[in-house]
C-alpha cells in the first residue's frame, strides 16, 4: 500500500487525506453501507419535494402565442363524420373496410394525398430482441396463414410553402370492427383538425394523419406503419404483384383502388417526423368539475419524449382550454397509510423549518406529497418495466418524440351540444400544439429526456434522482474492497488458503464461477424461445419445464466445472445491494452470539427468497391481487410479456439479477 | 447630394480650427459682404494668409470637424435569424422605412437582414412583414433593397462594411461609401449580452470589435459624426469601449437589464416589435423631414416604465450639445448645405471660406440676389483653386520681368539639359 510506504519512509508524516479517508471507509464499511442505504432511501422518499416546476426551454415553441382559429365550422365537419360513422355502423356494413373507405373519401375531399396501409399484425411470439431501433431486415415478413390483416388509412397535407422535409404526425386509433362512440368521436376530432389544417397558411411541416386500425391492438398498427414508413421497399415486381392481388382479395373490390384518379395503394411519405401526437376520446368521467386530459408519455425501456412536448400540451390544456391534466399514478399508493405518515412528517419538518427561518419554504402538504410519491412511483415503474404505455412508444423507437393524450369529458357525450363544445376545445388544443411544434426549427433537444414526473407540471431530472441510486449503490465497491482486504489479511495466516494465495491464481476460481453462472443465466434466459416452440403447452407447464431445465443445466455445469472457489465472488455480484451486503457463508457465522447468528440467518433466508425473481414476482402479485389467483403460470406470462415488448428488464433480470442470486446461494452454501 | 431648396450654412460651433481661421473670417467677411465682383485685388491681399493657413493645416493632424456635414448614411442590421425573432426583422425594416421617409436614399442605406421572415413558411401573411398587430403597414412593400441577407449577415461582413475593407468584387451598392462629411446612423438589433451582440446564433460582435471598427473608420475619415443605436439586452455595454470622437451611442437597456418585446401579434403568432424600437418609431411618426426635433428630445422621449428598461446613451465623445442637433441630422438626409460651384471637393479648406461667406449673408439674402451671389462665388472659386493660386503668385512675381528674356533663359537651359542628357546617355 502506498500509505504504508509513506509511513515507513517518514513515520511522522500524516498519510494523504484521500488515502486516509479510503482506509477509514473500508474499515468502517458496515456502518458506511448502512448509512448510505438509509440515505439513499431517504433521498428517494424526498423526490416529490425535490421536484422542480416545468418550464418551456425551447424558445421557438412559443405555445399559445397565436390564437386558435379552429371554429364551429370545423366542429360541424366532425359531427357529420361521427354521424356517418354511426349510421354505417347501424346499417351493419362493417364487414371490412366501410369505415376506412369513408375516412379516405373525406380526406381526399379536403385535397389531401391519401392511401391505405395494409399490415399484418404480429402474433405474440418470442422474436429476436430489438433495442432502441427497428430491424430493417425483418421488413419482409413471411406470410403466415394465421397472421391477421389490418388496414390503416393515412392522409398527408403538404405544407403550402414548406420545404417538405419535416412532418407532424397525428394518430387516432380506433377499433374498426366495432366503432364505439368514443372512437367515432376521436375520428371526428382527427378529421376536423385535418380538414382545418388543409386550409391554414402557416404550415411549415407536412401533416400526416394516421387513422390506425387498432382491432389487433393500437401499438401493432402504428408500429407496422412506422416500419413501412422508415423502410422503403424499392421496386420489386413480385412483391408489388403479390400485394395488389392480396389487396384485392382483402379489400373485396375490383378497380376501386383508384380514388379521384389516384392510386390509393401506393405508400406515400412526408419528411422526417418532428413530433407525433396520439389522441383519443376516452370514457366520460363524472365527479370532476373540469374535462380531463390524461397524458401518457413512457415509451419502451424507460425512454421518454422530450419534456418540452409534455410542457406544451400541459400549458395549452391548462391555461388555454381549461382542461385538468392527469398523468398516470399508482392509485393504491395515494391512500396508503405509511406514505401519508411520511408526508405528515415532512410537512411537520417543513413547518418547523419555516418557523425557524421564513425563507426556508420547502414543505409541502402531506396530501401533495402522497400524490407526488404515487405519481413518481408510477413513472418509475413504467420506466423500469420498459413497456410503453401507449402507441406513442412505437414512435420513440425511431427517435420521434410522441405522446398519447386521451380526452375525457365530464359529461356523457351523447348530447350533441356537449359533443361540439368538447370537440371545439379538443381541436383548439391540438391546433395549438401543432402550431407550436410547427414553429420548431430543429428537433426537440432543449429540454430533458431523462426525467420522472411528480405532477403534470413538476418533474425530477436525472441529476436529482441519480443521487438516491448512487447512494444505494455506493456501499457495494466499499464492501467489496473491505472483503478483499480482510481476505488478504486472513489469507496469509491460514494454511490452506495461503497456498492458493501464494500462487496468486486464486481469482481464477472466482472468475470461473462467475463466468459459469453467467453462461447458465444466458442459457436460461434464451430458453423460453425454445419452449414456446412446443405446441399446446400451458403457461404453468412452460414455467415448470423452464425451471426444471434451468436447474438441471446448472447442475450439469456444476459437475463439469467442478466446485469452484468462491469467497471473492461477491465482487461480481455487486448489483443487488441488500442481498449482496447481507449474505455470509452459513457455516462461517456459526460462532458468535446466538441472536446475531439467528438474525443473520433469517436475513439471509428472507433475502434469498425475495431475491429470486419468480418468487418476488409471485409475492408482489399476491399482495396486490390476492393470493388465490396466483399461479406459477404468471411467471411465464410476465416473461413472455417482457420479451414481446423488448423490455431491457428481461435482460436485467436474467443476465444480472439471477446470476447474482445464484452466486449468493453459492456463498451461503460455502463450506 | 445637396438639395437646392436647402441652401444653408454649416455652423462653426464644432470647428476646432486655430485663431488664424477666425482671422481669415474677419478679414474675408467684410470683403465678401460687399458683394462686388471686382474683389480680386483685395482678395489677393489675403493670399499669403491662405498659404500660411494651408501650411498650418498640412502640419496639424487631420481633423474631421474641418469638413461640413454633407451626406447621410445608414447601416441597419438585424442580426438574428429564426422565425421566433420575427420582431428583429420588423424592427430593422421599420427603421429602414423611417430613414427612407426622412430622406436618406436607398443607395445610402446598407440594410442587413439575417433572415427572411416574409417568405417563411410559418408566416400567415406571405411576403408581408408587419410591426403592429393592426396590420396597417406592410414593411416589406415594393421598394425594399436588402443589401446583405441571410447568411451574408456576419460579423466579418458588418466590420467590412464599417471599415470599407471589401474584396474587390463587392459591388458599390453593398459598400458604405461615406467620407469625412458623412453622418452615419448604425442601427443594430438582435440578441445580446454583456459587451456582445449575437450574429446568426453562431458568432458574436464584441464591444471591442465595434470600438476598433469605429476607430478605423475615424482614422480613414469615413465619418464626421456617428450615431450608434442598439436595441438588445444590455445594449449599453456594447459601446462601453468606444473612444473615437464624434460618436454618439444609445442603447435600449443598461447593463443587467433585458430589453423586451412590445406586443404579440396573435394572428402571426409572434411578437412583432421591440419596445425600444416601438417608442422610437412612435417618436418619428410625428415628424417629417422639415421638423426641428432635437436628439435630446428623442432621448428624453424614452420612458423607462414603458420600455421596461432604461434607455441609456453615451455622449462624452460627442461635442455638440444634443439639444441643438436635429434628429434629421442622422435619421434623415437633412443637412446645412451651401452652393459649391466647383466640381472638386478634395480640398478641405475651401468650403470654410465660403461658408463664412454664406453664413454672414444668409440672413440678409433675398431670392433675387441669389444669382449674383452665385456668380461671385463662381469667380472666387476659380481664384481659389490651389493651382490657379500658385500660378497667380508666379505671375505676380514675374509681372515686371521681360517675358522674352524668360523664354530665352528657358530655351538656353533646355539646350543645356539636352546636352547633358545626351552626354550621359553616350
Coordinates of C-alpha atoms in Angstrom, one line a residue, chain A residues 161-429:
Chain A
X161 CA -44.9 26.9 -48.6
X162 CA -42.9 24.4 -46.6
X163 CA -39.8 22.5 -47.8
X164 CA -41.4 19.1 -47.3
X165 CA -38.5 17.9 -45.2
X166 CA -40.4 17.6 -41.9
X167 CA -43.8 16.3 -40.8
X168 CA -46.0 16.2 -37.8
X169 CA -48.0 13.0 -37.2
X170 CA -51.5 12.8 -35.8
X171 CA -52.7 9.4 -34.8
X172 CA -56.2 8.4 -33.9
X173 CA -56.5 4.7 -33.0
X174 CA -60.0 3.1 -33.4
X175 CA -61.3 -0.3 -33.4
X176 CA -62.5 -0.9 -37.0
X177 CA -64.5 -4.0 -36.2
X178 CA -66.9 -2.2 -33.9
X179 CA -66.7 1.6 -33.7
X180 CA -67.9 2.9 -30.4
X181 CA -69.0 6.4 -29.9
X182 CA -65.6 7.3 -28.3
X183 CA -63.7 6.0 -31.3
X184 CA -66.1 7.8 -33.7
X185 CA -65.6 11.0 -31.8
X186 CA -61.8 10.7 -31.9
X187 CA -62.0 10.0 -35.6
X188 CA -64.3 13.1 -36.0
X189 CA -61.9 15.2 -34.0
X190 CA -58.9 14.0 -36.0
X191 CA -60.7 14.7 -39.3
X192 CA -61.9 18.1 -38.3
X193 CA -58.3 19.1 -37.3
X194 CA -57.1 17.6 -40.6
X195 CA -59.5 19.5 -42.7
X196 CA -58.9 22.7 -40.7
X197 CA -55.1 22.3 -41.3
X198 CA -55.7 21.8 -45.0
X199 CA -56.9 25.4 -45.1
X200 CA -54.3 27.2 -43.0
X201 CA -51.5 29.2 -44.5
X202 CA -48.9 28.8 -41.7
X203 CA -47.8 25.2 -42.1
X204 CA -44.1 24.7 -42.4
X205 CA -44.2 21.0 -41.8
X206 CA -46.4 18.5 -43.6
X207 CA -49.2 16.9 -41.6
X208 CA -49.8 13.2 -41.6
X209 CA -53.0 11.8 -40.2
X210 CA -53.0 8.1 -39.4
X211 CA -56.3 6.6 -38.6
X212 CA -54.9 3.5 -37.1
X213 CA -56.9 0.3 -37.3
X214 CA -56.4 -1.0 -33.8
X215 CA -58.5 -4.1 -33.8
X216 CA -55.4 -6.1 -33.1
X217 CA -54.0 -3.5 -30.7
X218 CA -53.1 0.1 -31.0
X219 CA -49.4 -0.5 -30.8
X220 CA -49.0 -3.0 -33.6
X221 CA -50.9 -1.0 -36.2
X222 CA -48.8 2.1 -35.5
X223 CA -45.5 0.3 -35.4
X224 CA -46.3 -1.6 -38.6
X225 CA -47.0 1.7 -40.3
X226 CA -43.8 3.3 -38.9
X227 CA -41.8 0.3 -40.0
X228 CA -43.0 0.6 -43.6
X229 CA -42.6 4.4 -43.4
X230 CA -38.9 4.1 -42.5
X231 CA -38.0 1.1 -44.6
X232 CA -38.9 1.9 -48.2
X233 CA -39.2 -1.2 -50.3
X234 CA -37.7 -0.4 -53.7
X235 CA -39.3 -1.7 -56.7
X236 CA -39.5 -5.4 -57.0
X237 CA -42.2 -6.7 -59.3
X238 CA -43.1 -9.9 -57.5
X239 CA -43.8 -8.1 -54.3
X240 CA -46.0 -5.5 -55.9
X241 CA -48.0 -8.0 -57.8
X242 CA -48.4 -10.1 -54.8
X243 CA -49.5 -7.2 -52.7
X244 CA -52.0 -6.0 -55.3
X245 CA -53.7 -9.3 -55.7
X246 CA -53.7 -9.7 -52.0
X247 CA -55.2 -6.3 -51.6
X248 CA -57.9 -7.1 -54.0
X249 CA -58.9 -10.2 -52.0
X250 CA -58.8 -8.3 -48.8
X251 CA -60.4 -5.2 -49.8
X252 CA -63.0 -7.0 -51.8
X253 CA -63.2 -4.5 -54.5
X254 CA -62.0 -4.6 -58.1
X255 CA -60.8 -1.5 -59.8
X256 CA -61.7 0.5 -56.8
X257 CA -58.2 1.2 -55.6
X258 CA -58.3 4.4 -57.5
X259 CA -59.8 7.4 -55.8
X260 CA -60.1 10.7 -57.7
X261 CA -57.8 9.3 -60.3
X262 CA -55.1 8.4 -57.9
X263 CA -53.9 5.0 -56.7
X264 CA -54.6 4.7 -53.0
X265 CA -52.4 1.7 -52.5
X266 CA -49.1 3.5 -53.1
X267 CA -47.3 4.2 -49.9
X268 CA -46.6 7.9 -49.6
X269 CA -44.3 9.7 -47.3
X270 CA -43.6 13.1 -45.9
X271 CA -40.4 14.2 -44.3
X272 CA -38.8 13.2 -41.0
X273 CA -41.2 13.3 -38.1
X274 CA -40.7 16.3 -35.8
X275 CA -43.3 15.0 -33.3
X276 CA -46.3 12.8 -33.1
X277 CA -49.5 13.0 -31.2
X278 CA -51.7 10.1 -30.5
X279 CA -55.1 11.3 -29.3
X280 CA -58.3 9.6 -28.4
X281 CA -61.6 10.3 -26.7
X282 CA -61.9 8.3 -23.5
X283 CA -64.9 7.3 -21.5
X284 CA -66.8 10.0 -19.7
X285 CA -65.7 10.6 -16.2
X286 CA -68.0 12.3 -13.9
X287 CA -67.1 13.6 -10.4
X288 CA -64.8 16.2 -11.8
X289 CA -65.7 19.8 -12.4
X290 CA -63.4 20.0 -15.5
X291 CA -62.8 17.9 -18.5
X292 CA -59.7 15.7 -18.0
X293 CA -56.8 15.3 -20.3
X294 CA -54.6 12.3 -19.5
X295 CA -51.1 12.3 -20.8
X296 CA -49.1 9.1 -21.4
X297 CA -45.5 9.5 -22.2
X298 CA -43.4 6.4 -21.3
X299 CA -42.0 4.6 -24.3
X300 CA -40.2 1.3 -24.3
X301 CA -37.3 0.8 -21.9
X302 CA -37.7 4.0 -20.0
X303 CA -37.3 6.3 -22.9
X304 CA -39.3 9.5 -22.6
X305 CA -40.3 12.1 -25.1
X306 CA -38.7 15.5 -24.7
X307 CA -40.1 17.2 -21.7
X308 CA -40.9 20.3 -23.8
X309 CA -43.6 18.4 -25.7
X310 CA -45.3 17.5 -22.5
X311 CA -44.9 21.1 -21.3
X312 CA -46.5 22.5 -24.4
X313 CA -49.5 20.2 -24.1
X314 CA -49.9 20.9 -20.5
X315 CA -49.6 24.6 -20.9
X316 CA -52.1 24.8 -23.6
X317 CA -54.5 22.4 -22.0
X318 CA -54.5 24.1 -18.6
X319 CA -54.0 27.8 -19.5
X320 CA -55.9 28.0 -22.7
X321 CA -58.5 25.3 -22.9
X322 CA -59.3 24.8 -19.3
X323 CA -58.6 21.0 -19.1
X324 CA -57.4 19.3 -16.0
X325 CA -54.3 17.3 -16.8
X326 CA -53.7 13.9 -15.3
X327 CA -50.7 11.7 -15.6
X328 CA -50.5 8.2 -14.5
X329 CA -50.1 7.4 -10.8
X330 CA -50.3 4.3 -8.7
X331 CA -53.8 4.9 -7.2
X332 CA -53.2 2.4 -4.4
X333 CA -50.3 4.4 -3.1
X334 CA -52.2 7.7 -2.8
X335 CA -54.2 6.5 0.2
X336 CA -51.5 4.3 1.7
X337 CA -51.1 4.9 5.4
X338 CA -47.3 4.9 5.6
X339 CA -46.9 7.3 2.7
X340 CA -49.3 9.7 4.3
X341 CA -47.3 9.3 7.6
X342 CA -44.1 10.2 5.8
X343 CA -45.9 13.1 4.2
X344 CA -47.1 14.3 7.6
X345 CA -43.6 14.0 9.0
X346 CA -42.2 16.0 6.1
X347 CA -44.9 18.6 6.4
X348 CA -44.1 19.0 10.1
X349 CA -40.4 19.3 9.3
X350 CA -41.2 21.9 6.6
X351 CA -43.3 23.9 9.0
X352 CA -40.6 23.7 11.6
X353 CA -38.0 25.0 9.2
X354 CA -40.4 27.7 8.2
X355 CA -40.8 28.8 11.7
X356 CA -37.0 28.9 12.2
X357 CA -36.4 30.8 9.0
X358 CA -39.3 32.1 6.9
X359 CA -37.1 31.8 3.8
X360 CA -36.9 28.0 4.1
X361 CA -40.0 27.2 2.3
X362 CA -39.7 23.7 1.1
X363 CA -42.5 22.0 2.9
X364 CA -45.5 20.5 1.0
X365 CA -48.7 19.3 2.4
X366 CA -49.0 15.6 3.1
X367 CA -51.7 15.2 0.5
X368 CA -49.5 16.7 -2.1
X369 CA -46.7 14.5 -1.0
X370 CA -48.7 11.4 -1.3
X371 CA -49.9 12.4 -4.8
X372 CA -46.4 13.2 -5.9
X373 CA -45.0 10.0 -4.5
X374 CA -47.7 7.9 -6.2
X375 CA -47.0 9.7 -9.5
X376 CA -43.3 9.3 -9.3
X377 CA -43.7 5.7 -8.3
X378 CA -45.8 5.1 -11.4
X379 CA -43.3 7.0 -13.5
X380 CA -40.5 4.8 -12.1
X381 CA -42.5 1.6 -12.5
X382 CA -43.3 2.2 -16.1
X383 CA -39.8 3.3 -17.0
X384 CA -38.3 0.3 -15.2
X385 CA -40.8 -2.2 -16.8
X386 CA -39.8 -1.0 -20.2
X387 CA -43.2 -1.5 -21.7
X388 CA -44.7 1.6 -23.5
X389 CA -47.9 3.0 -22.1
X390 CA -49.4 3.5 -25.5
X391 CA -48.9 3.5 -29.2
X392 CA -46.6 6.6 -28.9
X393 CA -44.0 4.1 -27.8
X394 CA -43.6 2.9 -31.4
X395 CA -42.5 6.4 -32.4
X396 CA -39.9 6.6 -29.7
X397 CA -38.2 3.6 -31.3
X398 CA -37.5 5.8 -34.3
X399 CA -36.3 8.7 -32.1
X400 CA -39.5 10.6 -32.7
X401 CA -41.0 12.5 -29.7
X402 CA -44.5 11.4 -29.2
X403 CA -47.2 11.4 -26.6
X404 CA -50.6 10.0 -26.2
X405 CA -53.4 12.0 -24.7
X406 CA -56.8 11.0 -24.1
X407 CA -59.7 13.4 -23.5
X408 CA -62.4 12.5 -21.0
X409 CA -65.4 14.7 -20.8
X410 CA -67.2 15.4 -17.6
X411 CA -70.5 14.7 -19.3
X412 CA -71.7 11.8 -21.3
X413 CA -71.2 12.7 -24.9
X414 CA -74.5 11.6 -26.3
X415 CA -75.8 15.1 -26.3
X416 CA -74.8 17.0 -29.5
X417 CA -74.1 20.3 -27.8
X418 CA -71.8 18.7 -25.3
X419 CA -70.1 16.9 -28.2
X420 CA -69.5 20.1 -30.1
X421 CA -68.1 22.1 -27.3
X422 CA -65.9 19.2 -26.3
X423 CA -64.6 18.8 -29.8
X424 CA -64.1 22.6 -30.2
X425 CA -61.8 22.7 -27.1
X426 CA -60.0 19.5 -28.0
X427 CA -59.5 20.7 -31.6
X428 CA -58.2 24.1 -30.4
X429 CA -55.8 22.3 -28.0

